[in-house]
XYZ file of N, CA and C in Angstrom:
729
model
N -98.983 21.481 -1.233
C -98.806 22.369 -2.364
C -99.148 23.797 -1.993
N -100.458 24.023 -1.191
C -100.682 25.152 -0.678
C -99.657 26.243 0.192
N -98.774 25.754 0.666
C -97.557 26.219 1.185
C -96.668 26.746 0.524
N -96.394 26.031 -0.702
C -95.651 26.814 -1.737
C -95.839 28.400 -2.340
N -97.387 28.338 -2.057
C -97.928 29.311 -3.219
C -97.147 30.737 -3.026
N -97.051 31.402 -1.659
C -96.756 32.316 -1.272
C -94.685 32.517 -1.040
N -94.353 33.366 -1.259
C -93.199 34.212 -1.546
C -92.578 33.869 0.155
N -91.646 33.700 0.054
C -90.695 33.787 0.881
C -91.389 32.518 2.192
N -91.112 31.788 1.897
C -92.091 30.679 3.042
C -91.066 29.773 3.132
N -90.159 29.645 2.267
C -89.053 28.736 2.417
C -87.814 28.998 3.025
N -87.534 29.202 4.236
C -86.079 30.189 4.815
C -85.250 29.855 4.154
N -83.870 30.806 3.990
C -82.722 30.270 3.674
C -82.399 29.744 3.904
N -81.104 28.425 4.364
C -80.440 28.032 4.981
C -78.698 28.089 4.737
N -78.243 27.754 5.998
C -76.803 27.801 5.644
C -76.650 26.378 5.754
N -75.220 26.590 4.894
C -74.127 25.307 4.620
C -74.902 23.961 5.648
N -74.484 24.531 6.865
C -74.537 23.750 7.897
C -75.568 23.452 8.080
N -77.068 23.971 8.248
C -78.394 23.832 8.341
C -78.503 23.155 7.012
N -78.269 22.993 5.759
C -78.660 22.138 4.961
C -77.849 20.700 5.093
N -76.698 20.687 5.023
C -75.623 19.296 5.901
C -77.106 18.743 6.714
N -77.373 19.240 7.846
C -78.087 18.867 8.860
C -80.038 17.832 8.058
N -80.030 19.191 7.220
C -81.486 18.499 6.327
C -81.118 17.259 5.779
N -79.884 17.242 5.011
C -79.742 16.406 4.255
C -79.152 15.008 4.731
N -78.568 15.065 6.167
C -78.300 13.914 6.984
C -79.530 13.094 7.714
N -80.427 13.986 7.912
C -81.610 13.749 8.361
C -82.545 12.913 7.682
N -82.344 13.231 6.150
C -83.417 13.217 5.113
C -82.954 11.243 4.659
N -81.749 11.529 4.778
C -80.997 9.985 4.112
C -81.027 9.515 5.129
N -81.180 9.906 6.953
C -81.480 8.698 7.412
C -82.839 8.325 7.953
N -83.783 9.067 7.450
C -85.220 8.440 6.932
C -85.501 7.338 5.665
N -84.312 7.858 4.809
C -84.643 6.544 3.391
C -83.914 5.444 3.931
N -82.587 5.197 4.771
C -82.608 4.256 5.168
C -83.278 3.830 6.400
N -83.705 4.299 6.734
C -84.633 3.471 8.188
C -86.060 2.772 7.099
N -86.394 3.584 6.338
C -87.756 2.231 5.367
C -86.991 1.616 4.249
N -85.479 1.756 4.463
C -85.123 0.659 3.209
C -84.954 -0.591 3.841
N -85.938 -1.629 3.234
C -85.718 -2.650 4.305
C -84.415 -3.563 3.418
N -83.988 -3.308 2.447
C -82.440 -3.859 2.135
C -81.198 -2.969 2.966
N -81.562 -2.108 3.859
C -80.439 -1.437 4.502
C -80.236 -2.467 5.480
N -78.895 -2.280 5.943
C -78.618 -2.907 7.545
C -77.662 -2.000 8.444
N -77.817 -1.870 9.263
C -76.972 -0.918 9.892
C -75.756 -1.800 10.157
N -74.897 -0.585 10.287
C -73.430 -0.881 10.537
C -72.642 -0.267 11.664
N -73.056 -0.028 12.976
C -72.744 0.858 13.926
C -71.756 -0.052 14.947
N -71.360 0.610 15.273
C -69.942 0.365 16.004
C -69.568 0.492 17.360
N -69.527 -0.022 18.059
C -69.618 0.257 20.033
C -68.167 1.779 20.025
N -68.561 2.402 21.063
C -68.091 3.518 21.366
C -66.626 2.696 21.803
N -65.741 1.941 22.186
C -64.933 1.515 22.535
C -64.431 0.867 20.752
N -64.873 0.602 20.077
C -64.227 0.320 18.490
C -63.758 1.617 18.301
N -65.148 2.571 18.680
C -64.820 3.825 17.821
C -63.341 4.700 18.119
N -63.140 4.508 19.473
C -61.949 4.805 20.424
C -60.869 4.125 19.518
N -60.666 3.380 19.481
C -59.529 2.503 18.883
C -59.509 2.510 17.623
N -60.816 2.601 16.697
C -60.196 3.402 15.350
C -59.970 4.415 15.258
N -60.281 5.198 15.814
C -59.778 6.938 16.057
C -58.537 7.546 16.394
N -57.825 6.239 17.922
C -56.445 6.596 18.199
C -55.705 5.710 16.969
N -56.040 4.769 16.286
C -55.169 3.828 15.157
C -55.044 5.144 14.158
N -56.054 6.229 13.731
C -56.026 6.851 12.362
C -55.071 7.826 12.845
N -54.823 7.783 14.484
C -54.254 9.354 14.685
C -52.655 8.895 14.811
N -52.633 7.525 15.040
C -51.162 6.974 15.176
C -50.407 7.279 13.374
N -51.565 6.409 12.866
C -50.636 6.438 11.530
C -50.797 7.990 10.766
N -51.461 8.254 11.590
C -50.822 10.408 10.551
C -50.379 10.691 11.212
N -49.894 10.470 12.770
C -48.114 11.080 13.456
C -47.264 10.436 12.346
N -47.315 8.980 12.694
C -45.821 8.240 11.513
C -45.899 8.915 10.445
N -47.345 8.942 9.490
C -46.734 9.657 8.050
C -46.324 11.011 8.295
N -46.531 11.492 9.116
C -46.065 12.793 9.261
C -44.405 12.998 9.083
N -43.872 11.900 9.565
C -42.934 11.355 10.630
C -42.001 11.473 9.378
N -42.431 10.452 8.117
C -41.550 9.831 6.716
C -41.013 10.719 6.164
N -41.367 12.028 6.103
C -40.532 12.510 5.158
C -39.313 13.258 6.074
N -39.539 13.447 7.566
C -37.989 13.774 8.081
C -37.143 13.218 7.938
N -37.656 11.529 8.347
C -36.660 10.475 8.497
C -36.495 10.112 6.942
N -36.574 10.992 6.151
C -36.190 10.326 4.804
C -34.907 11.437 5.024
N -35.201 12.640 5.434
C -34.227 13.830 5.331
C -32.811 13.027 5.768
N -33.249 12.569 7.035
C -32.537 12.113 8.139
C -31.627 10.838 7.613
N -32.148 10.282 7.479
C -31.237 9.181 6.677
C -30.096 9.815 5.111
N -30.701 10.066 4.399
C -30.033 10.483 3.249
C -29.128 11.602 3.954
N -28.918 12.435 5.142
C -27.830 13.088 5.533
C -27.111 12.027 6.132
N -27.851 10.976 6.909
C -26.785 9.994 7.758
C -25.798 9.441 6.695
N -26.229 8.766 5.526
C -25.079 8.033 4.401
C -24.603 9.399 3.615
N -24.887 10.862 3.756
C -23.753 11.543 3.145
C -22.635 11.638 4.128
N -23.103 12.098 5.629
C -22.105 12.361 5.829
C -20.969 11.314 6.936
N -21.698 9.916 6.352
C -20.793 8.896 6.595
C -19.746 8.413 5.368
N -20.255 8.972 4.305
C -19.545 8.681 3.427
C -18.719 9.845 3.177
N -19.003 10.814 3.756
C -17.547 11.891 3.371
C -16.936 11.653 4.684
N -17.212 10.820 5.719
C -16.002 10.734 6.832
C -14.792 9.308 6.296
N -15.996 8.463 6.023
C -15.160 7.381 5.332
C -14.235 7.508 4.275
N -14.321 8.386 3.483
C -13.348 9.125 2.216
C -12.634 9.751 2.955
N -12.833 10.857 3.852
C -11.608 11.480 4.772
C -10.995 10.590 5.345
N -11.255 9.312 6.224
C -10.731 8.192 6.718
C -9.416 7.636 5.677
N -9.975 7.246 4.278
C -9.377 6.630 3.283
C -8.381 7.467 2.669
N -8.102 8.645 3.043
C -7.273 9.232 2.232
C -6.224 9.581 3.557
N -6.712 9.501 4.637
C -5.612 9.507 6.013
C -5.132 8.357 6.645
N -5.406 7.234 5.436
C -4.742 5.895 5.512
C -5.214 4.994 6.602
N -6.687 5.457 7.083
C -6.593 4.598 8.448
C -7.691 3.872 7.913
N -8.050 3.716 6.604
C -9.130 2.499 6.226
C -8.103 1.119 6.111
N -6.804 1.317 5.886
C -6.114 0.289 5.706
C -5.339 -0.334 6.783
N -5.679 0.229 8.164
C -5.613 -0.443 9.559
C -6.516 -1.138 10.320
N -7.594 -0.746 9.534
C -8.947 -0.711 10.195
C -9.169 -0.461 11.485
N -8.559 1.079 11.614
C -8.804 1.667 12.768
C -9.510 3.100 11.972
N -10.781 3.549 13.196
C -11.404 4.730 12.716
C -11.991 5.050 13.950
N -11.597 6.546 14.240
C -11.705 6.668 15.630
C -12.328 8.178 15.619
N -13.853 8.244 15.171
C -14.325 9.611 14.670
C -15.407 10.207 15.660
N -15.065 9.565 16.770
C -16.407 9.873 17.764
C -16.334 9.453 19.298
N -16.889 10.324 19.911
C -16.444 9.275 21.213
C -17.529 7.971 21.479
N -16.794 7.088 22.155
C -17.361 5.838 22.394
C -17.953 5.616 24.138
N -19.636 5.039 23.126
C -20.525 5.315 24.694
C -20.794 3.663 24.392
N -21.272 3.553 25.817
C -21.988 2.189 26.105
C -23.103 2.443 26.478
N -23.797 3.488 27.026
C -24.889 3.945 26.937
C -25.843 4.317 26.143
N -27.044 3.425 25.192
C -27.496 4.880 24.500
C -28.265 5.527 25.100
N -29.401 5.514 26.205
C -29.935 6.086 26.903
C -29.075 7.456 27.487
N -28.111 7.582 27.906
C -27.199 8.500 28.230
C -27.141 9.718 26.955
N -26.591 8.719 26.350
C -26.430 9.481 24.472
C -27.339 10.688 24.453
N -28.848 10.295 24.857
C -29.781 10.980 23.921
C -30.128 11.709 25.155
N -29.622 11.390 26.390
C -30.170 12.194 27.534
C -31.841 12.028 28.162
N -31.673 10.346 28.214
C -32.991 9.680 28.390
C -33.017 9.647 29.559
N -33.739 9.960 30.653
C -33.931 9.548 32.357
C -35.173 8.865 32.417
N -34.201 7.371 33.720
C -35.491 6.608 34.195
C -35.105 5.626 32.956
N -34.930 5.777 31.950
C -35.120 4.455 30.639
C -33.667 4.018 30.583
N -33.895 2.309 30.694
C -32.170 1.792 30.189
C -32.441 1.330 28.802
N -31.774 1.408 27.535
C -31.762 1.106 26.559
C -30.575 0.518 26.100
N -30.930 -1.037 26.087
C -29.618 -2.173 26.016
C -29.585 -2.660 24.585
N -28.479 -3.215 23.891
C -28.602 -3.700 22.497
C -28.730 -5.418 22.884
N -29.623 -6.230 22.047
C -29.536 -7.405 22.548
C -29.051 -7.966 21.460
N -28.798 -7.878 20.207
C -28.321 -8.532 19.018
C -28.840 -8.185 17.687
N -28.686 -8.773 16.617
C -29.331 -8.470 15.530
C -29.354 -9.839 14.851
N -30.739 -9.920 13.695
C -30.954 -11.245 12.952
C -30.790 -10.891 11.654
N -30.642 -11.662 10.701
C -30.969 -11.171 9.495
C -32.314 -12.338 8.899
N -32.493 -11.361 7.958
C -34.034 -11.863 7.354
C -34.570 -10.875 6.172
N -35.453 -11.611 5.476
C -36.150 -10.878 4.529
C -36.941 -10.132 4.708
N -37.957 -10.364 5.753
C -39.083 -9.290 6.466
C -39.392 -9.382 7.776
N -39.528 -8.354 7.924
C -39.778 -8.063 9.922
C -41.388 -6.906 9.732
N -42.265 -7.005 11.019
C -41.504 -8.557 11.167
C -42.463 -10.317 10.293
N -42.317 -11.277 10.868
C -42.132 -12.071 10.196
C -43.742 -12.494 10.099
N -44.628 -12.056 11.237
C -46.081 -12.218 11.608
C -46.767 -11.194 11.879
N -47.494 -10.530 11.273
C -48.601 -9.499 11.587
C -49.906 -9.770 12.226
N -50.340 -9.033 12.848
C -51.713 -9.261 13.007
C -52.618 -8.785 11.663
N -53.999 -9.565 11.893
C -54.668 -8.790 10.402
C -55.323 -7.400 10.347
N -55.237 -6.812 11.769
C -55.652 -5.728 11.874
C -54.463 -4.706 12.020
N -53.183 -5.262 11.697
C -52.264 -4.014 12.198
C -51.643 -3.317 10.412
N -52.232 -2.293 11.213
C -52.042 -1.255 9.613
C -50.422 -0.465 9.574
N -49.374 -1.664 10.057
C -48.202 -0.788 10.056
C -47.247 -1.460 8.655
N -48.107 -2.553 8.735
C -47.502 -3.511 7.439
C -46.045 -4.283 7.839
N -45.692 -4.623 6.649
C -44.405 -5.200 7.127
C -43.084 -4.582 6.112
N -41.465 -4.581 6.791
C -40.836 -4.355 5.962
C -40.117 -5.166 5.320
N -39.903 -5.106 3.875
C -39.118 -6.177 2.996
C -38.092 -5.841 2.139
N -37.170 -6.768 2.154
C -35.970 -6.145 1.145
C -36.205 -7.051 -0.216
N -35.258 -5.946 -0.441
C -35.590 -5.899 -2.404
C -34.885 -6.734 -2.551
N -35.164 -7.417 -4.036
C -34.489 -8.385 -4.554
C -33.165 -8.479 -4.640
N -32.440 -9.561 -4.074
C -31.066 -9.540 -3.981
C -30.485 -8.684 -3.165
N -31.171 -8.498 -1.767
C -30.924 -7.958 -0.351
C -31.611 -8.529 0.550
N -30.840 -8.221 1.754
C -31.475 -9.055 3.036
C -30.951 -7.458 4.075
N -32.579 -7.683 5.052
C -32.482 -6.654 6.319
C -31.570 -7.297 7.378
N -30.960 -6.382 8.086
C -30.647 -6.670 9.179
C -31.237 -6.006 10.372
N -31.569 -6.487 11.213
C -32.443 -5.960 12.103
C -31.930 -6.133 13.606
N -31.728 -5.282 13.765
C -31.070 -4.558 15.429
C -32.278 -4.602 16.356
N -31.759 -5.138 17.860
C -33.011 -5.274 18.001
C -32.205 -4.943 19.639
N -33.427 -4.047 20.461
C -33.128 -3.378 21.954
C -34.420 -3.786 22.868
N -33.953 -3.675 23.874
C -34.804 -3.293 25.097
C -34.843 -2.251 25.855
N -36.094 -1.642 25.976
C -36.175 -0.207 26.186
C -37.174 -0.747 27.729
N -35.846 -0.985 28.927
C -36.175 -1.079 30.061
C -36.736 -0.159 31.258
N -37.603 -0.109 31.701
C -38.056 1.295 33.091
C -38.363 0.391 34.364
N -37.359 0.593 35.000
C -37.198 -0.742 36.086
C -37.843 0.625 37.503
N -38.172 1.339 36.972
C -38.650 2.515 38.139
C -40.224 2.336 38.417
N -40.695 2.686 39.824
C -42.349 2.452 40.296
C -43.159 3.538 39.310
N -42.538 4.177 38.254
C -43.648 4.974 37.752
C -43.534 4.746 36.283
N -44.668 5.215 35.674
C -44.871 4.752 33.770
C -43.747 5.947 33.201
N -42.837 5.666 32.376
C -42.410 6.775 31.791
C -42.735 6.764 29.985
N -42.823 7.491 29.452
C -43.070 8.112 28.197
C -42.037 8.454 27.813
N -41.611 7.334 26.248
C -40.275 8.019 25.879
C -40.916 8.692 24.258
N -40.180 9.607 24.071
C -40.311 10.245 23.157
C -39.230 10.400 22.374
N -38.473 9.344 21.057
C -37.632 9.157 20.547
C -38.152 10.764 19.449
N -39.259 11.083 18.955
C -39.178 11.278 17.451
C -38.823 13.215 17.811
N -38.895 13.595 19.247
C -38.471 14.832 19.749
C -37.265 14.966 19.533
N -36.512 14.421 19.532
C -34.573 14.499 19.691
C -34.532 13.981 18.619
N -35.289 14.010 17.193
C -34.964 13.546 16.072
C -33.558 13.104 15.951
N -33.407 11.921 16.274
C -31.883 10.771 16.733
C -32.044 10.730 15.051
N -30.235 10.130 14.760
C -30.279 9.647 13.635
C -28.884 8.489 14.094
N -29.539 7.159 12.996
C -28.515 6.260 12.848
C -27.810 5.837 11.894
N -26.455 5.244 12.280
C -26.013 4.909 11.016
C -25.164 3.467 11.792
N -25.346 2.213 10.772
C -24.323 1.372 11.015
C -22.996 1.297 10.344
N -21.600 1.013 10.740
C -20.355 0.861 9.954
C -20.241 -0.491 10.314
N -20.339 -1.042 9.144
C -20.191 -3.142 9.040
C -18.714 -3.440 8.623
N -17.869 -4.001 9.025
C -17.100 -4.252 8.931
C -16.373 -3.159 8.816
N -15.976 -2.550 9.025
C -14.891 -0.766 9.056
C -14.816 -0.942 7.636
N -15.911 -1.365 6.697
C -16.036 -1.355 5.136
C -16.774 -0.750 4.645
N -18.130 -0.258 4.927
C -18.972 0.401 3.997
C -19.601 0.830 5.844
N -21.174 2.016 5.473
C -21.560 1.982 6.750
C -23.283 2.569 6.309
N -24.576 1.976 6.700
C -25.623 2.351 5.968
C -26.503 3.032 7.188
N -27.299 3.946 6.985
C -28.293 4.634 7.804
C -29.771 3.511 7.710
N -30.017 3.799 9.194
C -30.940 3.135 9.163
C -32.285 2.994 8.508
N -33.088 2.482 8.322
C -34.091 2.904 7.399
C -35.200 3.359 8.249
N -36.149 4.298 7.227
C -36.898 4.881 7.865
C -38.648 4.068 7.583
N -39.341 3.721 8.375
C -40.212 2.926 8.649
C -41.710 3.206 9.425
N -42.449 2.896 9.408
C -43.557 3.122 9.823
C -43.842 1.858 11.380
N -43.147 1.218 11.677
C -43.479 0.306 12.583
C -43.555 1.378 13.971
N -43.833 0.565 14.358
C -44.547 1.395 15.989
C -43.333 0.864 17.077
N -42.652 0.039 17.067
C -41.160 -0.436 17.637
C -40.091 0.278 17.019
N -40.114 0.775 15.875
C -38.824 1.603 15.232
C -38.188 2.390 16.132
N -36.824 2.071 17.000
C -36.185 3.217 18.071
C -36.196 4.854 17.440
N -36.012 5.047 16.046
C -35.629 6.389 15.495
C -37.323 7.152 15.923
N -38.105 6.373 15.951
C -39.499 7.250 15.223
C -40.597 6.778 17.125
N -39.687 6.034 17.642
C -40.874 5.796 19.239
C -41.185 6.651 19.653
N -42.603 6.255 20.527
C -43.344 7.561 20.936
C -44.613 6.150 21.847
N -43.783 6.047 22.814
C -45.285 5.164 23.316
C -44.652 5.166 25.081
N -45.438 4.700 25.908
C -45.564 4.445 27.174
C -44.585 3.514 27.834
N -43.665 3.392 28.389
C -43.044 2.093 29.299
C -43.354 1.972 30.477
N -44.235 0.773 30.767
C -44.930 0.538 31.858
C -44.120 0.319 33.322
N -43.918 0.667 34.659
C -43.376 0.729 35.188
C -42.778 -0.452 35.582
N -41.672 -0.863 35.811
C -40.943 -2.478 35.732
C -41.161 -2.813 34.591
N -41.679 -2.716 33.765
C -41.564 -3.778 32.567
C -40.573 -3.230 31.074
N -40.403 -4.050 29.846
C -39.359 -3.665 28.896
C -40.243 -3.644 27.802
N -40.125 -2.770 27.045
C -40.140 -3.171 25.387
C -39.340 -3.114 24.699
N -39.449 -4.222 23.231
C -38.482 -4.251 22.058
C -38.718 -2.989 21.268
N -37.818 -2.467 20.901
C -37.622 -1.596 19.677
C -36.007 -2.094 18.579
N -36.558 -1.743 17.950
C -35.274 -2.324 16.716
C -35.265 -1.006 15.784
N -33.929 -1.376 14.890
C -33.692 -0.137 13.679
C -32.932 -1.364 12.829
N -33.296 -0.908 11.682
C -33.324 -1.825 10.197
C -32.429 -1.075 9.264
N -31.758 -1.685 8.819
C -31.036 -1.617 7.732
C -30.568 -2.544 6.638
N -30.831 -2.423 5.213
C -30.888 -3.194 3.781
C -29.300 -3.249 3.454
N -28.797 -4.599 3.169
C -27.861 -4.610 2.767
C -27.565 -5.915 1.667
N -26.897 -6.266 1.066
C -27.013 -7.287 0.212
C -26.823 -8.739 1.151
N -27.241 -9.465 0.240
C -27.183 -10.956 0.425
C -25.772 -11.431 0.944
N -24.681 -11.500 0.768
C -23.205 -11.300 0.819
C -22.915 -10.509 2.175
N -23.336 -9.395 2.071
C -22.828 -8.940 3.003
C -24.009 -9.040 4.064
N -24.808 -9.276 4.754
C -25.438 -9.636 5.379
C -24.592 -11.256 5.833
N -24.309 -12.262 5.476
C -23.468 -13.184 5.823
C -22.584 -13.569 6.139
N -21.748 -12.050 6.276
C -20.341 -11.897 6.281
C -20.553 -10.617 7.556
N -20.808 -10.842 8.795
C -20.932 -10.062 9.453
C -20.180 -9.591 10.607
N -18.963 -9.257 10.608
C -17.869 -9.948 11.395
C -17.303 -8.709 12.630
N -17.421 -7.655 12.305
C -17.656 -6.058 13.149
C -18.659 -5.328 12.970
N -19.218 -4.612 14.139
C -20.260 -3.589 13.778
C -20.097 -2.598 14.647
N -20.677 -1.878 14.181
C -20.375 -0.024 15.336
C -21.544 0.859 14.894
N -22.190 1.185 15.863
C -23.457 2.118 15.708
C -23.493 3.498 15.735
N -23.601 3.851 14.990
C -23.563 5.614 14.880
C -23.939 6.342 15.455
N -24.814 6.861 16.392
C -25.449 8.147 16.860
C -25.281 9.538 16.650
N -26.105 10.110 16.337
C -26.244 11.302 16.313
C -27.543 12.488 16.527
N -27.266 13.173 18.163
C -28.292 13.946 18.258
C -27.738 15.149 18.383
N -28.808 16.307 16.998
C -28.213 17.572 17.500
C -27.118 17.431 16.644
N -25.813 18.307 17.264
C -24.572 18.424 16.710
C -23.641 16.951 17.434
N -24.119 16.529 18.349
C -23.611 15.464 19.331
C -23.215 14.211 18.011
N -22.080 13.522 18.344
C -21.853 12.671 17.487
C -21.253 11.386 18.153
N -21.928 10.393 18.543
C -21.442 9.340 19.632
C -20.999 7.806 18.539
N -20.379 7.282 18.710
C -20.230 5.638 18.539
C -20.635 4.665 19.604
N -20.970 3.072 19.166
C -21.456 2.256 20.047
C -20.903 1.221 19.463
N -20.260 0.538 20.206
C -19.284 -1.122 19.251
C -20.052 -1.753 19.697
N -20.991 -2.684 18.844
C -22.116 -3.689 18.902
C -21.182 -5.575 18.878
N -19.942 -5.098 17.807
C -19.750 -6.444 17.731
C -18.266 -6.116 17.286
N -17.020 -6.595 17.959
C -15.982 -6.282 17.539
C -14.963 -7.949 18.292
């Protein structure tokens, strides 16, 4: 009490110097609370929740381009398909609006990476098993739709690791299903999504990446041509998946 008595005995402090008192102060009440328990975490958790929080605020970062990105892919597939339909070539089912690659690695001007199409499944959600720790979730179609899911190998058959960086060349896709309708791919948070990759390919070895697209029940069953859209930049490529 005697300390008090006198004028100016108490320094100011700043922001930060009180933060500091007050972190200090609460972890004295819990060190004699004997209902506390600590909850501390090995420096190798801490690593891995730190790069997990920094993964998923690149992706959200990521959602609202690829929302841009998509909603331009189905406009301006649908004003080629109306130009198509009024130059009579929807009723040949010939449409010939792009040049045709077999490459997409080439497409996007990828070196060192082969990027092959291996097929597509359909299904309600992809994928079909999560882990309980993976915070990318899963994707599902809405009632009275089914996904179709495209699915690649993103090969580096070279002695060194390469780093692909899909979400730099902001790629955009679009599928045309049957030379009948044609949908952009959807935009997603998975860590395999080809539009949005951004991870390591280990030297010789492959990873899966896929791109998703919602379509009805019906037409998901009826799957009989397909042709993949590309587009980087002003660049505008086709890819015949299934003809």
């Amino acid at each position: 009490m005697g300390g008090c008595v006198f004028d100016d005995q108490i320094p100011d402090l700043s922001d930060e110097e009180m933060k500091m008192v007050e972190e200090y102060a609460a972890h004295l009440l819990l060190k004699y609370d004997e209902n506390y328990k600590a909850a501390t975490i090995s420096a190798e958790e801490y690593q891995a929740e730190r790069d997990r929080m920094m993964r998923l605020a690149q992706v959200q970062a990521e959602i609202e381009r690829m929302k841009e990105a998509e909603a331009a892919n189905e406009k301006e597939e649908k004003k080629e398909d109306e130009t198509s339909s009024s130059d009579g070539e929807s009723g040949s089912g010939k449409k010939s609006s792009g040049p045709v690659f077999t490459d997409i690695d080439d497409f996007f001007g990828i070196e060192g990476l082969d990027i092959d199409y291996l097929g597509f499944v359909r299904t309600k959600t992809y994928p079909e098993q999560v882990a309980a720790n993976d915070w990318q979730g899963v994707v599902t179609a809405t009632t009275g739709n089914s996904l179709i899911v495209f699915k690649y190998s993103v090969n580096n058959s070279s002695s060194e690791d390469i780093y692909l960086d899909m979400v730099s060349r902001a790629p955009r896709f679009t599928f045309r299903i049957n030379d009948s309708f044609s949908k952009a791919s959807m935009f997603t948070v998975l860590l395999n999504d080809l539009a949005g990759y951004k991870d390591v390919i280990p030297a010789g070895e492959s990873k899966e990446a896929v791109l998703i697209v919602e379509v009805t029940e019906a037409q998901a069953q009826n799957v009989e041509k397909l042709t993949m859209i590309m587009r980087y930049g002003e660049e505008r490529g086709e890819y015949s998946l299934l003809y």
